[in-house]
Each structure stands twice: as structure tokens, then as C-alpha cells.
Amino acid sequence: MSRKNDHTDTASLENFLRPVVEQFGCDLEAADIAPAGRRRLLRVLVDRDGGISLDDVADVTRAISKALDADDIMGEGAYTLEVSSPGVDRPLTLPRHWRRNKNRLVAVTLTAGGKLTGRIKSASDEAAELDVDGKRQTVAYADVAKAKVQIEFNRAAGNDEEETPADGTVEEN
């Protein structure tokens, strides 16, 4: 069955790619096709608990490329494959997004209209518990209109452990 390359829909593409990506213990976050001159750009976003390394991305890219070469889902036209992990600006739309951002600061817009900013302390399948100005607050995902991780310039990269208070001593080199 031949598919017309201009009509590859996102749902079919994601259904085709999902099992390939899952072989590596990863989740397919998104796949889309955009025109790029005479070619098309196939962007695939993958992620997993604990994060994804460049080696993981390379392995997934090779597997996706091999699967696409063996199938005609992309049709006859030329395309470029780009596989990456979602950036910090990705909205938190699924429970796993909240879980993967534990201890990060998040800005939440509620469906009822309010806004709050807090640090994710835990995340279940239904809700996240945030530390909002030192108070624990449970936020049900059903009540969230939009949520995004906030970039913190004063926080050391990879410092997702509980913070310990400074004791006031100064170390000189």
C-alpha cells in the first residue's frame, strides 16, 4: 500500500514510530513533518525517566532511520530526520512530564483562572504536589490549563537534590 508523501498525518506517523522508540525504553513525545525547501523535515522528540543522553538519541535515530527506510510511510520525497529531546520550554501536559521535573520550579495557570508558581515535590497519575512559598499544595492535572518549567539562573545545573541551607561560612581558594 503506497502512501502519498504529502498526506502523512501525525497520528499515523506517531503510531508507526512509537514501538521503535519504546524498544529503547523511551517515550515518543511528538513527531511532526514540516516543509523545508524542496525537502521535508521530520522532527521526532523522545524522552524517558532519568533523561536521555546523546548516545541514546543516536541509537534511537539509527533505529528510526532503519524503520523508515524499510517502509514507505514517508513516501518518495526527500526528507531530513531530526531526533532530539524536548527542551525545558515544553509544556507539562502528561503526568510523566511532571514526574521528570521533580524539584524544578513550575508556573501553573489554573483552569479556574488563578496562577501559582511552586517547586514540584512529587507527582502521581492524577496530581502534583508543589511547594508554593513554603506551603505544600496539591494541584490536580484536571485543574491545570497550562504549566511550564521556569528557568532558574541561580540554581546549579543538574542540582535537583534537596537544597541544604548554607551555614554562613566562606571558603577561600
Short mmCIF file of C-alpha atoms in Angstrom, two decimals:
data_model
loop_
_atom_site.label_atom_id
_atom_site.label_comp_id
_atom_site.label_asym_id
_atom_site.label_seq_id
_atom_site.Cartn_x
_atom_site.Cartn_y
_atom_site.Cartn_z
CA MET A 1 0.00 0.00 0.00
CA SER A 2 1.55 3.25 -1.11
CA ARG A 3 1.02 6.39 0.95
CA LYS A 4 1.07 9.85 -0.62
CA ASN A 5 4.00 11.67 1.00
CA ASP A 6 2.14 14.98 1.27
CA HIS A 7 -0.61 13.37 3.33
CA THR A 8 1.34 11.61 6.08
CA ASP A 9 -0.66 12.51 9.15
CA THR A 10 0.88 12.96 12.57
CA ALA A 11 -1.22 10.23 14.22
CA SER A 12 -0.15 7.58 11.67
CA LEU A 13 3.47 8.68 11.96
CA GLU A 14 3.41 8.56 15.77
CA ASN A 15 1.77 5.11 15.72
CA PHE A 16 4.49 3.90 13.34
CA LEU A 17 7.37 5.40 15.38
CA ARG A 18 6.15 4.65 18.93
CA PRO A 19 7.16 0.94 19.01
CA VAL A 20 10.58 1.77 17.52
CA VAL A 21 11.24 4.38 20.22
CA GLU A 22 9.86 2.18 23.02
CA GLN A 23 12.47 -0.52 22.25
CA PHE A 24 14.96 1.86 23.88
CA GLY A 25 12.83 2.47 26.98
CA CYS A 26 11.87 5.90 25.67
CA ASP A 27 8.58 7.70 25.20
CA LEU A 28 7.65 9.30 21.89
CA GLU A 29 6.75 12.85 22.93
CA ALA A 30 5.97 14.23 19.47
CA ALA A 31 6.54 13.73 15.76
CA ASP A 32 5.76 16.23 13.03
CA ILE A 33 6.60 16.96 9.43
CA ALA A 34 7.30 20.47 8.17
CA PRO A 35 8.31 21.71 4.73
CA ALA A 36 11.98 22.67 4.47
CA GLY A 37 12.69 23.93 0.97
CA ARG A 38 12.43 21.04 -1.51
CA ARG A 39 12.66 18.55 1.33
CA ARG A 40 10.60 17.89 4.40
CA LEU A 41 11.81 17.93 7.99
CA LEU A 42 10.66 15.06 10.19
CA ARG A 43 11.12 16.13 13.82
CA VAL A 44 10.87 13.44 16.49
CA LEU A 45 11.00 14.23 20.22
CA VAL A 46 11.86 11.40 22.64
CA ASP A 47 12.38 11.35 26.39
CA ARG A 48 12.48 8.97 29.34
CA ASP A 49 12.67 8.93 33.10
CA GLY A 50 16.14 9.96 34.20
CA GLY A 51 16.72 11.91 30.99
CA ILE A 52 18.14 10.90 27.65
CA SER A 53 21.79 11.10 26.59
CA LEU A 54 23.27 11.97 23.21
CA ASP A 55 24.23 8.30 22.78
CA ASP A 56 20.60 7.33 23.42
CA VAL A 57 19.42 9.86 20.83
CA ALA A 58 21.94 8.47 18.31
CA ASP A 59 20.72 4.89 18.92
CA VAL A 60 17.07 5.91 18.55
CA THR A 61 17.88 7.94 15.41
CA ARG A 62 19.56 4.93 13.75
CA ALA A 63 16.60 2.68 14.60
CA ILE A 64 14.04 5.21 13.32
CA SER A 65 16.04 5.74 10.13
CA LYS A 66 16.23 1.98 9.51
CA ALA A 67 12.48 1.56 10.15
CA LEU A 68 11.62 4.44 7.81
CA ASP A 69 13.89 3.02 5.09
CA ALA A 70 12.05 -0.30 5.32
CA ASP A 71 8.59 1.32 4.99
CA ASP A 72 7.00 3.85 2.65
CA ILE A 73 5.26 5.93 5.32
CA MET A 74 7.32 8.98 4.24
CA GLY A 75 6.58 8.40 0.56
CA GLU A 76 9.04 9.09 -2.24
CA GLY A 77 10.00 12.69 -1.42
CA ALA A 78 13.30 13.59 0.24
CA TYR A 79 13.25 14.35 3.95
CA THR A 80 15.60 15.11 6.80
CA LEU A 81 15.23 13.25 10.10
CA GLU A 82 15.86 15.18 13.32
CA VAL A 83 15.62 13.35 16.67
CA SER A 84 16.00 15.23 19.95
CA SER A 85 14.69 15.50 23.47
CA PRO A 86 12.14 18.14 24.47
CA GLY A 87 13.53 21.42 25.73
CA VAL A 88 12.83 22.96 29.10
CA ASP A 89 10.17 25.13 27.44
CA ARG A 90 7.93 22.13 26.74
CA PRO A 91 4.56 22.49 28.49
CA LEU A 92 3.86 19.90 31.19
CA THR A 93 0.86 18.09 29.72
CA LEU A 94 1.23 14.50 30.98
CA PRO A 95 1.89 13.03 34.45
CA ARG A 96 5.31 11.78 33.27
CA HIS A 97 6.32 15.36 32.39
CA TRP A 98 5.61 16.43 35.98
CA ARG A 99 7.42 13.38 37.40
CA ARG A 100 10.51 14.03 35.25
CA ASN A 101 10.71 17.63 36.50
CA LYS A 102 10.63 16.86 40.22
CA ASN A 103 12.34 19.61 42.29
CA ARG A 104 12.05 22.12 39.44
CA LEU A 105 10.17 25.39 39.66
CA VAL A 106 6.97 25.45 37.60
CA ALA A 107 4.50 28.21 36.71
CA VAL A 108 0.91 26.95 36.59
CA THR A 109 -2.17 28.61 35.13
CA LEU A 110 -5.32 27.03 36.53
CA THR A 111 -8.48 26.40 34.52
CA ALA A 112 -10.34 28.45 37.15
CA GLY A 113 -8.16 31.42 36.18
CA GLY A 114 -5.64 31.64 39.01
CA LYS A 115 -1.87 31.33 38.70
CA LEU A 116 0.73 29.89 41.02
CA THR A 117 4.43 29.14 40.99
CA GLY A 118 5.95 26.36 43.03
CA ARG A 119 8.55 23.62 43.14
CA ILE A 120 7.38 20.12 42.18
CA LYS A 121 7.81 17.86 45.21
CA SER A 122 6.02 14.77 43.90
CA ALA A 123 3.78 13.71 41.03
CA SER A 124 1.20 10.96 40.77
CA ASP A 125 -1.00 9.97 37.83
CA GLU A 126 -3.69 12.49 38.91
CA ALA A 127 -1.93 15.39 40.63
CA ALA A 128 1.33 17.04 41.60
CA GLU A 129 2.32 18.31 45.00
CA LEU A 130 4.03 21.69 44.86
CA ASP A 131 5.92 23.72 47.42
CA VAL A 132 4.38 27.18 46.98
CA ASP A 133 6.15 29.73 49.20
CA GLY A 134 6.97 27.06 51.78
CA LYS A 135 3.48 25.54 51.85
CA ARG A 136 2.55 22.21 50.24
CA GLN A 137 -0.24 22.47 47.69
CA THR A 138 -1.76 19.66 45.65
CA VAL A 139 -2.67 20.56 42.09
CA ALA A 140 -4.85 18.15 40.11
CA TYR A 141 -3.83 17.94 36.45
CA ALA A 142 -7.51 18.31 35.52
CA ASP A 143 -7.37 21.82 37.07
CA VAL A 144 -4.31 22.89 35.05
CA ALA A 145 -4.79 24.98 31.91
CA LYS A 146 -1.04 25.43 31.33
CA ALA A 147 2.18 24.57 33.16
CA LYS A 148 5.81 25.27 32.27
CA VAL A 149 9.13 24.76 33.99
CA GLN A 150 10.77 28.06 34.93
CA ILE A 151 14.41 28.58 34.07
CA GLU A 152 16.46 29.34 37.16
CA PHE A 153 19.79 31.03 36.55
CA ASN A 154 20.82 30.98 40.20
CA ARG A 155 20.46 27.19 40.50
CA ALA A 156 23.41 24.97 39.61
CA ALA A 157 22.86 22.76 36.55
CA GLY A 158 21.76 19.27 37.50
CA ASN A 159 21.13 20.36 41.09
CA ASP A 160 17.86 18.51 41.54
CA GLU A 161 18.61 17.28 45.05
CA GLU A 162 17.08 18.80 48.13
CA GLU A 163 18.83 22.04 48.98
CA THR A 164 20.72 22.26 52.25
CA PRO A 165 20.84 25.62 53.98
CA ALA A 166 24.18 27.43 53.89
CA ASP A 167 25.92 27.61 57.24
CA GLY A 168 27.36 31.08 56.60
CA THR A 169 31.00 30.03 56.29
CA VAL A 170 33.02 31.31 53.36
CA GLU A 171 35.63 29.14 51.68
CA GLU A 172 38.60 30.90 50.10
CA ASN A 173 40.85 29.45 47.41
#
